[in-house]
mmCIF file of C-alpha atoms and ligand atoms in Angstrom:
data_model
loop_
_atom_site.group_PDB
_atom_site.id
_atom_site.type_symbol
_atom_site.label_atom_id
_atom_site.label_comp_id
_atom_site.label_asym_id
_atom_site.label_seq_id
_atom_site.Cartn_x
_atom_site.Cartn_y
_atom_site.Cartn_z
ATOM 1 C CA MET A 1 4.166 -4.015 -24.698
ATOM 2 C CA LYS A 2 7.798 -3.336 -24.023
ATOM 3 C CA LYS A 3 9.784 -5.063 -21.313
ATOM 4 C CA THR A 4 12.912 -3.503 -19.876
ATOM 5 C CA ILE A 5 15.220 -4.557 -17.068
ATOM 6 C CA GLU A 6 16.460 -1.866 -14.720
ATOM 7 C CA LYS A 7 19.799 -2.609 -13.081
ATOM 8 C CA LEU A 8 20.602 -1.495 -9.604
ATOM 9 C CA ALA A 9 24.101 -1.732 -8.174
ATOM 10 C CA GLY A 10 24.422 -3.218 -4.691
ATOM 11 C CA ASP A 11 26.326 -1.663 -1.826
ATOM 12 C CA THR A 12 29.311 -3.966 -2.223
ATOM 13 C CA GLU A 13 31.367 -5.135 -5.172
ATOM 14 C CA GLY A 14 29.928 -8.053 -7.115
ATOM 15 C CA VAL A 15 26.339 -7.439 -5.963
ATOM 16 C CA SER A 16 23.614 -6.069 -8.219
ATOM 17 C CA TYR A 17 19.841 -6.319 -8.597
ATOM 18 C CA GLU A 18 17.389 -6.382 -11.491
ATOM 19 C CA LEU A 19 13.881 -5.063 -11.669
ATOM 20 C CA THR A 20 11.472 -5.777 -14.552
ATOM 21 C CA VAL A 21 9.333 -2.990 -16.034
ATOM 22 C CA PHE A 22 6.477 -3.582 -18.510
ATOM 23 C CA ARG A 23 5.235 -0.616 -20.550
ATOM 24 C CA PHE A 24 2.049 -0.515 -22.613
ATOM 25 C CA LYS A 25 1.791 2.415 -25.029
ATOM 26 C CA GLY A 26 -1.571 4.149 -25.111
ATOM 27 C CA THR A 27 -3.195 5.131 -28.402
ATOM 28 C CA SER A 28 -4.561 8.454 -27.084
ATOM 29 C CA LYS A 29 -2.497 11.470 -26.084
ATOM 30 C CA THR A 30 -5.242 12.797 -23.790
ATOM 31 C CA ALA A 31 -6.162 9.596 -21.897
ATOM 32 C CA PRO A 32 -4.952 9.280 -18.285
ATOM 33 C CA THR A 33 -1.828 7.208 -17.687
ATOM 34 C CA ALA A 34 -1.252 4.637 -14.954
ATOM 35 C CA TYR A 35 1.651 3.218 -12.948
ATOM 36 C CA ILE A 36 1.309 0.072 -10.839
ATOM 37 C CA GLN A 37 3.988 -1.365 -8.560
ATOM 38 C CA ALA A 38 3.840 -4.256 -6.099
ATOM 39 C CA ALA A 39 5.870 -5.535 -3.157
ATOM 40 C CA LEU A 40 7.829 -2.417 -2.235
ATOM 41 C CA HIS A 41 7.778 -4.214 1.114
ATOM 42 C CA ALA A 42 9.331 -7.233 -0.452
ATOM 43 C CA GLY A 43 7.485 -9.956 1.467
ATOM 44 C CA GLU A 44 4.020 -8.575 0.637
ATOM 45 C CA LEU A 45 3.060 -10.739 -2.320
ATOM 46 C CA PRO A 46 -0.753 -10.481 -2.749
ATOM 47 C CA GLY A 47 -0.129 -7.528 -5.114
ATOM 48 C CA VAL A 48 2.526 -9.413 -7.068
ATOM 49 C CA VAL A 49 0.171 -12.278 -7.897
ATOM 50 C CA ALA A 50 -2.631 -9.777 -8.649
ATOM 51 C CA VAL A 51 -0.337 -8.037 -11.160
ATOM 52 C CA HIS A 52 0.551 -11.424 -12.634
ATOM 53 C CA ALA A 53 -3.182 -12.069 -13.148
ATOM 54 C CA LEU A 54 -3.693 -8.539 -14.540
ATOM 55 C CA MET A 55 -1.043 -8.842 -17.272
ATOM 56 C CA PRO A 56 -3.067 -11.174 -19.563
ATOM 57 C CA LEU A 57 -5.997 -8.718 -19.351
ATOM 58 C CA LEU A 58 -3.663 -5.865 -20.376
ATOM 59 C CA ARG A 59 -2.114 -7.909 -23.203
ATOM 60 C CA LYS A 60 -5.596 -8.727 -24.519
ATOM 61 C CA ALA A 61 -6.637 -5.068 -24.323
ATOM 62 C CA GLU A 62 -3.461 -4.121 -26.191
ATOM 63 C CA ALA A 63 -4.090 -6.736 -28.896
ATOM 64 C CA GLU A 64 -7.598 -5.303 -29.333
ATOM 65 C CA GLY A 65 -6.333 -1.702 -29.496
ATOM 66 C CA ARG A 66 -8.127 -0.738 -26.265
ATOM 67 C CA ILE A 67 -5.208 0.699 -24.279
ATOM 68 C CA LEU A 68 -5.739 4.455 -24.444
ATOM 69 C CA GLY A 69 -3.282 5.790 -21.851
ATOM 70 C CA ASP A 70 0.269 4.615 -21.193
ATOM 71 C CA ILE A 71 0.524 1.938 -18.477
ATOM 72 C CA THR A 72 3.733 1.101 -16.620
ATOM 73 C CA VAL A 73 3.846 -2.031 -14.476
ATOM 74 C CA VAL A 74 6.563 -3.011 -11.990
ATOM 75 C CA PRO A 75 5.442 -6.412 -10.677
ATOM 76 C CA ALA A 76 8.134 -6.740 -7.993
ATOM 77 C CA ALA A 77 9.454 -3.334 -6.988
ATOM 78 C CA ASN A 78 12.046 -4.340 -4.412
ATOM 79 C CA PRO A 79 14.628 -6.984 -5.380
ATOM 80 C CA VAL A 80 16.899 -5.644 -2.619
ATOM 81 C CA GLY A 81 14.441 -6.514 0.146
ATOM 82 C CA ARG A 82 13.439 -9.755 -1.547
ATOM 83 C CA ALA A 83 16.969 -11.062 -1.123
ATOM 84 C CA GLN A 84 17.265 -10.210 2.582
ATOM 85 C CA TYR A 85 16.994 -13.533 4.377
ATOM 86 C CA PHE A 86 18.109 -13.326 7.947
ATOM 87 C CA PHE A 87 18.364 -16.631 9.844
ATOM 88 C CA GLY A 88 15.736 -18.112 7.549
ATOM 89 C CA GLU A 89 13.285 -15.208 7.842
ATOM 90 C CA LEU A 90 12.583 -12.761 5.035
ATOM 91 C CA GLU A 91 13.124 -9.133 6.121
ATOM 92 C CA GLY A 92 11.396 -7.217 3.352
ATOM 93 C CA ARG A 93 10.291 -4.096 5.232
ATOM 94 C CA PHE A 94 13.558 -2.549 6.403
ATOM 95 C CA HIS A 95 16.801 -2.334 4.476
ATOM 96 C CA LEU A 96 19.271 -4.270 6.594
ATOM 97 C CA GLY A 97 22.170 -2.030 5.599
ATOM 98 C CA THR A 98 20.563 1.209 6.795
ATOM 99 C CA ARG A 99 17.698 -0.029 9.036
ATOM 100 C CA THR A 100 15.397 2.243 6.997
ATOM 101 C CA ASN A 101 11.866 1.233 6.008
ATOM 102 C CA PHE A 102 11.727 0.681 2.226
ATOM 103 C CA ASN A 103 8.489 2.707 2.198
ATOM 104 C CA ARG A 104 9.751 5.775 4.053
ATOM 105 C CA ASP A 105 12.188 8.575 3.288
ATOM 106 C CA PHE A 106 11.346 8.867 -0.421
ATOM 107 C CA PRO A 107 12.538 12.124 -1.958
ATOM 108 C CA LEU A 108 9.797 14.789 -1.742
ATOM 109 C CA ILE A 109 10.235 17.029 -4.758
ATOM 110 C CA ASP A 110 8.410 20.264 -5.442
ATOM 111 C CA ARG A 111 7.429 19.654 -9.072
ATOM 112 C CA PRO A 112 6.439 16.512 -11.030
ATOM 113 C CA ASP A 113 9.672 16.283 -12.939
ATOM 114 C CA ALA A 114 12.380 13.669 -12.480
ATOM 115 C CA GLY A 115 14.863 16.499 -13.118
ATOM 116 C CA ALA A 116 13.933 17.859 -9.698
ATOM 117 C CA LEU A 117 15.383 14.767 -7.998
ATOM 118 C CA PRO A 118 18.675 15.304 -6.201
ATOM 119 C CA PRO A 119 21.457 14.206 -8.559
ATOM 120 C CA ALA A 120 22.528 10.563 -8.372
ATOM 121 C CA ASP A 121 25.373 10.283 -5.976
ATOM 122 C CA GLU A 122 27.725 7.328 -5.839
ATOM 123 C CA ALA A 123 27.646 7.486 -2.062
ATOM 124 C CA MET A 124 23.909 6.704 -2.015
ATOM 125 C CA THR A 125 23.053 3.334 -0.531
ATOM 126 C CA THR A 126 21.153 0.813 -2.676
ATOM 127 C CA ASP A 127 17.814 1.411 -0.928
ATOM 128 C CA VAL A 128 18.060 5.146 -1.624
ATOM 129 C CA ARG A 129 18.915 4.525 -5.278
ATOM 130 C CA LEU A 130 15.961 2.123 -5.501
ATOM 131 C CA LYS A 131 13.660 4.861 -4.158
ATOM 132 C CA HIS A 132 14.961 7.357 -6.730
ATOM 133 C CA LEU A 133 14.470 4.779 -9.481
ATOM 134 C CA LEU A 134 10.841 4.096 -8.451
ATOM 135 C CA VAL A 135 10.068 7.832 -8.306
ATOM 136 C CA ARG A 136 11.571 8.223 -11.787
ATOM 137 C CA LEU A 137 9.575 5.275 -13.189
ATOM 138 C CA SER A 138 6.275 6.479 -11.697
ATOM 139 C CA MET A 139 6.741 10.196 -12.397
ATOM 140 C CA GLY A 140 4.173 11.827 -14.656
ATOM 141 C CA HIS A 141 1.492 9.129 -14.423
ATOM 142 C CA ASP A 142 -2.008 10.336 -13.483
ATOM 143 C CA ILE A 143 -2.773 7.134 -11.589
ATOM 144 C CA VAL A 144 -0.176 5.701 -9.189
ATOM 145 C CA LEU A 145 -0.974 2.480 -7.332
ATOM 146 C CA ASP A 146 1.390 1.021 -4.730
ATOM 147 C CA LEU A 147 0.294 -2.513 -3.839
ATOM 148 C CA HIS A 148 1.032 -3.674 -0.293
ATOM 149 C CA CYS A 149 -0.693 -5.832 2.316
ATOM 150 C CA ASP A 150 -1.210 -5.857 6.070
ATOM 151 C CA PHE A 151 -0.813 -8.795 8.490
ATOM 152 C CA GLU A 152 -4.428 -10.009 8.678
ATOM 153 C CA ALA A 153 -6.890 -7.534 7.190
ATOM 154 C CA VAL A 154 -9.762 -6.702 4.912
ATOM 155 C CA PRO A 155 -8.604 -5.076 1.651
ATOM 156 C CA TYR A 156 -8.315 -1.313 2.212
ATOM 157 C CA LEU A 157 -6.731 1.859 0.848
ATOM 158 C CA TYR A 158 -4.721 4.773 2.170
ATOM 159 C CA VAL A 159 -5.756 7.851 0.175
ATOM 160 C CA PRO A 160 -4.504 11.453 0.419
ATOM 161 C CA ALA A 161 -7.467 13.419 1.846
ATOM 162 C CA GLN A 162 -7.135 15.940 -1.001
ATOM 163 C CA LEU A 163 -8.145 13.216 -3.511
ATOM 164 C CA TRP A 164 -11.338 12.270 -1.695
ATOM 165 C CA PRO A 165 -14.242 11.965 -2.512
ATOM 166 C CA ALA A 166 -13.052 12.157 -6.156
ATOM 167 C CA MET A 167 -11.422 8.713 -5.766
ATOM 168 C CA GLN A 168 -14.585 6.999 -4.517
ATOM 169 C CA ASP A 169 -15.109 5.352 -7.894
ATOM 170 C CA CYS A 170 -11.625 3.802 -7.649
ATOM 171 C CA ALA A 171 -12.271 2.282 -4.213
ATOM 172 C CA ALA A 172 -15.565 0.884 -5.525
ATOM 173 C CA ALA A 173 -13.955 -0.434 -8.728
ATOM 174 C CA MET A 174 -11.208 -2.191 -6.787
ATOM 175 C CA GLY A 175 -13.674 -3.800 -4.401
ATOM 176 C CA VAL A 176 -11.881 -2.752 -1.218
ATOM 177 C CA GLU A 177 -13.748 -2.705 2.098
ATOM 178 C CA ALA A 178 -12.438 0.463 3.788
ATOM 179 C CA VAL A 179 -10.512 3.688 3.191
ATOM 180 C CA ILE A 180 -8.187 5.678 5.471
ATOM 181 C CA LEU A 181 -7.719 9.337 4.529
ATOM 182 C CA TRP A 182 -4.448 10.961 5.548
ATOM 183 C CA GLU A 183 -3.127 14.488 5.343
ATOM 184 C CA GLY A 184 0.169 16.150 6.141
ATOM 185 C CA ALA A 185 3.110 13.786 6.375
ATOM 186 C CA SER A 186 3.439 10.005 6.203
ATOM 187 C CA GLY A 187 7.166 9.706 6.779
ATOM 188 C CA ALA A 188 7.703 10.325 3.034
ATOM 189 C CA ALA A 189 6.145 7.027 1.956
ATOM 190 C CA PHE A 190 6.043 6.373 -1.803
ATOM 191 C CA GLU A 191 2.414 7.534 -1.799
ATOM 192 C CA GLU A 192 3.370 10.863 -0.220
ATOM 193 C CA ALA A 193 6.247 11.281 -2.689
ATOM 194 C CA SER A 194 3.779 10.626 -5.540
ATOM 195 C CA ILE A 195 1.250 13.290 -4.516
ATOM 196 C CA HIS A 196 3.631 15.826 -2.941
ATOM 197 C CA PRO A 197 4.653 17.672 -6.152
ATOM 198 C CA TYR A 198 0.990 18.231 -7.079
ATOM 199 C CA LEU A 199 0.127 19.634 -3.649
ATOM 200 C CA GLN A 200 2.758 22.341 -4.182
ATOM 201 C CA MET A 201 0.912 23.632 -7.294
ATOM 202 C CA PRO A 202 -2.134 25.865 -7.555
ATOM 203 C CA PRO A 203 -5.115 23.437 -7.348
ATOM 204 C CA GLU A 204 -6.396 24.378 -10.819
ATOM 205 C CA LYS A 205 -3.084 23.208 -12.321
ATOM 206 C CA ALA A 206 -2.728 20.062 -10.195
ATOM 207 C CA GLY A 207 -5.878 18.404 -11.596
ATOM 208 C CA LEU A 208 -6.503 16.617 -8.302
ATOM 209 C CA ASP A 209 -9.972 15.475 -9.382
ATOM 210 C CA LYS A 210 -8.352 13.282 -12.060
ATOM 211 C CA ARG A 211 -5.363 12.170 -10.038
ATOM 212 C CA VAL A 212 -5.261 8.796 -8.278
ATOM 213 C CA VAL A 213 -2.593 8.018 -5.689
ATOM 214 C CA THR A 214 -3.067 5.245 -3.170
ATOM 215 C CA THR A 215 -1.366 2.618 -1.075
ATOM 216 C CA VAL A 216 -3.432 -0.508 -1.575
ATOM 217 C CA GLU A 217 -3.462 -2.988 1.310
ATOM 218 C CA TYR A 218 -4.515 -6.295 -0.209
ATOM 219 C CA ARG A 219 -5.654 -8.104 2.939
ATOM 220 C CA GLY A 220 -3.102 -10.079 4.948
ATOM 221 C CA ILE A 221 0.404 -11.273 4.215
ATOM 222 C CA GLY A 222 -0.804 -14.893 4.051
ATOM 223 C CA ASP A 223 -3.663 -14.098 1.656
ATOM 224 C CA VAL A 224 -1.765 -15.161 -1.445
ATOM 225 C CA TYR A 225 -4.368 -17.205 -3.307
ATOM 226 C CA GLU A 226 -5.397 -17.530 -6.936
ATOM 227 C CA LYS A 227 -8.989 -16.468 -6.194
ATOM 228 C CA TYR A 228 -7.855 -13.177 -4.631
ATOM 229 C CA ALA A 229 -5.213 -12.632 -7.336
ATOM 230 C CA LYS A 230 -7.929 -12.936 -9.988
ATOM 231 C CA SER A 231 -10.491 -10.760 -8.212
ATOM 232 C CA ASP A 232 -7.871 -8.107 -7.366
ATOM 233 C CA ALA A 233 -6.605 -8.126 -10.975
ATOM 234 C CA MET A 234 -10.204 -7.585 -12.094
ATOM 235 C CA GLY A 235 -10.491 -4.722 -9.570
ATOM 236 C CA LEU A 236 -7.365 -3.068 -10.987
ATOM 237 C CA TYR A 237 -8.650 -3.574 -14.526
ATOM 238 C CA ARG A 238 -12.038 -2.057 -13.554
ATOM 239 C CA LEU A 239 -10.259 0.975 -12.113
ATOM 240 C CA LEU A 240 -8.267 1.433 -15.353
ATOM 241 C CA ALA A 241 -11.476 1.098 -17.397
ATOM 242 C CA THR A 242 -13.477 3.398 -15.102
ATOM 243 C CA ARG A 243 -10.825 6.123 -15.369
ATOM 244 C CA GLY A 244 -10.484 5.731 -19.154
ATOM 245 C CA VAL A 245 -6.952 4.315 -19.283
ATOM 246 C CA ILE A 246 -8.452 1.284 -21.030
ATOM 247 C CA SER A 247 -11.483 1.336 -23.277
ATOM 248 C CA ASP A 248 -14.061 -1.185 -22.019
ATOM 249 C CA GLU A 249 -17.534 0.307 -21.766
ATOM 250 C CA LYS A 250 -19.144 -2.651 -20.075
ATOM 251 C CA THR A 251 -16.558 -2.721 -17.296
ATOM 252 C CA ALA A 252 -16.386 1.060 -16.894
ATOM 253 C CA ARG A 253 -19.811 1.349 -15.222
ATOM 254 C CA PRO A 254 -19.354 3.880 -12.366
ATOM 255 C CA ARG A 255 -19.856 2.511 -8.883
ATOM 256 C CA LYS A 256 -20.240 4.155 -5.514
ATOM 257 C CA PHE A 257 -18.069 3.233 -2.529
ATOM 258 C CA THR A 258 -20.083 2.534 0.613
ATOM 259 C CA GLY A 259 -17.501 1.105 3.030
ATOM 260 C CA PRO A 260 -16.117 2.872 6.120
ATOM 261 C CA THR A 261 -14.028 5.939 5.189
ATOM 262 C CA VAL A 262 -12.237 7.544 8.118
ATOM 263 C CA PRO A 263 -9.552 10.168 8.693
ATOM 264 C CA ILE A 264 -6.313 8.652 9.945
ATOM 265 C CA ASP A 265 -6.708 10.285 13.384
ATOM 266 C CA HIS A 266 -9.765 8.059 13.965
ATOM 267 C CA VAL A 267 -7.598 4.938 13.810
ATOM 268 C CA GLU A 268 -7.194 3.286 17.203
ATOM 269 C CA MET A 269 -3.854 1.476 17.320
ATOM 270 C CA ILE A 270 -4.659 -1.071 20.013
ATOM 271 C CA ASP A 271 -1.281 -1.988 21.480
ATOM 272 C CA MET A 272 -0.230 -4.651 23.967
ATOM 273 C CA PRO A 273 0.078 -3.236 27.520
ATOM 274 C CA ARG A 274 2.308 -6.197 28.345
ATOM 275 C CA SER A 275 3.932 -9.129 26.620
ATOM 276 C CA GLY A 276 2.443 -12.565 26.224
ATOM 277 C CA ALA A 277 0.299 -14.825 24.038
ATOM 278 C CA ILE A 278 -2.613 -13.194 22.197
ATOM 279 C CA LEU A 279 -6.113 -14.693 22.099
ATOM 280 C CA PHE A 280 -8.135 -12.637 19.599
ATOM 281 C CA HIS A 281 -11.898 -12.302 20.071
ATOM 282 C CA VAL A 282 -12.520 -10.243 16.927
ATOM 283 C CA GLU A 283 -11.514 -10.479 13.301
ATOM 284 C CA PRO A 284 -11.037 -7.975 10.466
ATOM 285 C CA GLY A 285 -14.315 -6.743 9.009
ATOM 286 C CA GLN A 286 -16.187 -6.991 12.312
ATOM 287 C CA ARG A 287 -17.912 -4.041 14.008
ATOM 288 C CA VAL A 288 -17.470 -3.689 17.769
ATOM 289 C CA ARG A 289 -18.995 -1.526 20.494
ATOM 290 C CA LYS A 290 -16.941 0.503 22.946
ATOM 291 C CA GLY A 291 -15.806 -1.747 25.809
ATOM 292 C CA ALA A 292 -16.150 -5.003 23.844
ATOM 293 C CA LYS A 293 -13.453 -7.574 24.589
ATOM 294 C CA VAL A 294 -11.201 -7.633 21.507
ATOM 295 C CA ALA A 295 -8.347 -9.795 22.817
ATOM 296 C CA THR A 296 -6.947 -11.516 25.891
ATOM 297 C CA ILE A 297 -3.228 -11.507 26.653
ATOM 298 C CA VAL A 298 -1.977 -14.497 28.593
ATOM 299 C CA HIS A 299 1.032 -12.896 30.266
ATOM 300 C CA THR A 300 1.682 -15.196 33.241
ATOM 301 C CA PRO A 301 0.508 -18.642 32.214
ATOM 302 C CA GLY A 302 -0.697 -20.897 35.024
ATOM 303 C CA GLU A 303 -1.510 -18.097 37.484
ATOM 304 C CA PRO A 304 -5.179 -17.399 38.378
ATOM 305 C CA ASP A 305 -4.696 -13.750 37.391
ATOM 306 C CA GLY A 306 -2.323 -14.532 34.529
ATOM 307 C CA ALA A 307 -4.454 -13.088 31.716
ATOM 308 C CA LEU A 308 -5.578 -9.589 30.801
ATOM 309 C CA ASP A 309 -8.602 -8.644 28.687
ATOM 310 C CA ILE A 310 -8.169 -5.831 26.149
ATOM 311 C CA LEU A 311 -11.278 -3.733 25.477
ATOM 312 C CA ALA A 312 -12.241 -1.598 22.475
ATOM 313 C CA PRO A 313 -11.488 2.049 23.402
ATOM 314 C CA GLN A 314 -14.439 3.185 21.257
ATOM 315 C CA SER A 315 -17.016 1.728 18.864
ATOM 316 C CA GLY A 316 -15.735 1.018 15.382
ATOM 317 C CA TYR A 317 -14.694 -1.365 12.641
ATOM 318 C CA VAL A 318 -11.879 -3.895 13.035
ATOM 319 C CA LEU A 319 -9.569 -3.243 10.086
ATOM 320 C CA THR A 320 -6.540 -5.392 10.867
ATOM 321 C CA ARG A 321 -4.916 -7.642 13.425
ATOM 322 C CA VAL A 322 -1.379 -8.968 13.572
ATOM 323 C CA TRP A 323 -0.649 -12.465 12.297
ATOM 324 C CA GLN A 324 1.611 -13.396 15.213
ATOM 325 C CA ARG A 325 -0.014 -14.681 18.375
ATOM 326 C CA TRP A 326 2.748 -13.283 20.560
ATOM 327 C CA GLY A 327 4.054 -9.805 21.254
ATOM 328 C CA ARG A 328 5.927 -7.449 23.528
ATOM 329 C CA ALA A 329 4.617 -4.561 25.601
ATOM 330 C CA GLY A 330 3.914 -1.719 23.174
ATOM 331 C CA ASP A 331 3.497 -3.910 20.089
ATOM 332 C CA ASN A 332 0.427 -3.221 18.009
ATOM 333 C CA MET A 333 -2.288 -5.915 17.898
ATOM 334 C CA ILE A 334 -5.288 -4.347 16.147
ATOM 335 C CA LYS A 335 -6.142 -1.321 14.002
ATOM 336 C CA LEU A 336 -9.701 -0.224 14.751
ATOM 337 C CA LEU A 337 -11.439 2.430 12.612
ATOM 338 C CA GLY A 338 -13.113 4.497 15.306
ATOM 339 C CA GLU A 339 -16.254 6.576 14.934
ATOM 340 C CA ARG A 340 -14.503 9.625 16.372
ATOM 341 C CA ARG A 341 -10.998 10.947 16.804
ATOM 342 C CA SER A 342 -8.759 8.647 18.845
ATOM 343 C CA ASN A 343 -7.501 9.997 22.171
ATOM 344 C CA ASP A 344 -4.202 8.461 21.129
ATOM 345 C CA ALA A 345 -4.185 9.755 17.503
ATOM 346 C CA ARG A 346 -0.812 9.383 15.770
ATOM 347 C CA GLN A 347 0.963 11.944 13.670
ATOM 348 C CA GLY A 348 2.260 10.792 10.300
ATOM 349 C CA ALA A 349 2.473 7.089 9.460
ATOM 350 C CA LEU A 350 0.657 4.605 11.716
ATOM 351 C CA GLU A 351 3.591 2.223 11.824
ATOM 352 C CA ASP A 352 7.394 2.392 11.629
HETATM 353 ZN ZN1 LIG B 1 3.755 -2.618 2.998
#
């Protein structure tokens, strides 16, 4: 295993960032290769602790000569966001300097070659240079995993529709509960930037059946626990074994994914019609019928008609809910995986 430190200059003099990269060299030239990064949204740490728990498994596999394909690991992909404390609160989703989401506006290049990236430009802001660096580090790997989390959620995946159902074994190996399939554009998220070059090729050249690209949502932002870190690390290890990046016959047993798998236009983004305190009546992982009461908003406390019930717009599966118990009109409260297309289906990414 080789460790390197990537340096990233800040936007002002005297400021710079460091990012650690671990590389395991595979013994086979034909085995698939894998890239894993965590905490691109810098406050989303379930993936970071999962990677920390995965590393001893990778070191052991390396010591036993069982790493077949190259593996690159970036345990904390966003030191820029990690340092953004604003009045005591971590802002790890948007770069404060440009107000741009760290997981949007990645360069979409037309071939899987870092040489196709626009040339480095001194006028680029740090967040843009970070995005170019992550594309360069991940480029050329057959398996690309971007570990995030939601607010309160079951573990689930975003998967490019073109890779499904070929990626079923990965969802099963990782032990996630649900899968959202997306197509078209996602606001140039890292996941889209990772698959985009291959979608520009003739399908027979792109090898989509062997390619794995996913945004992994490891439950909620507060679900940073040793038990999840260990089980998620085991899930990642199982995926690597199942796809032949690591040799481990016992672990590589193929599994079938049986959880809800829905196209992104089936997702009901249940938003707040007005501001107030949120009383949830459902939790992630629960199935609900159309018209079921999913939350109550107390908007005018003390008044007899000061609360408003929010009903499920269709039957489905509660995927996520926000962790705050307050919100403004228009804020999202719940993502529900509907049984049919949402009347309010979004284009592109579900969230800003
Ligand atoms: Zn995220």
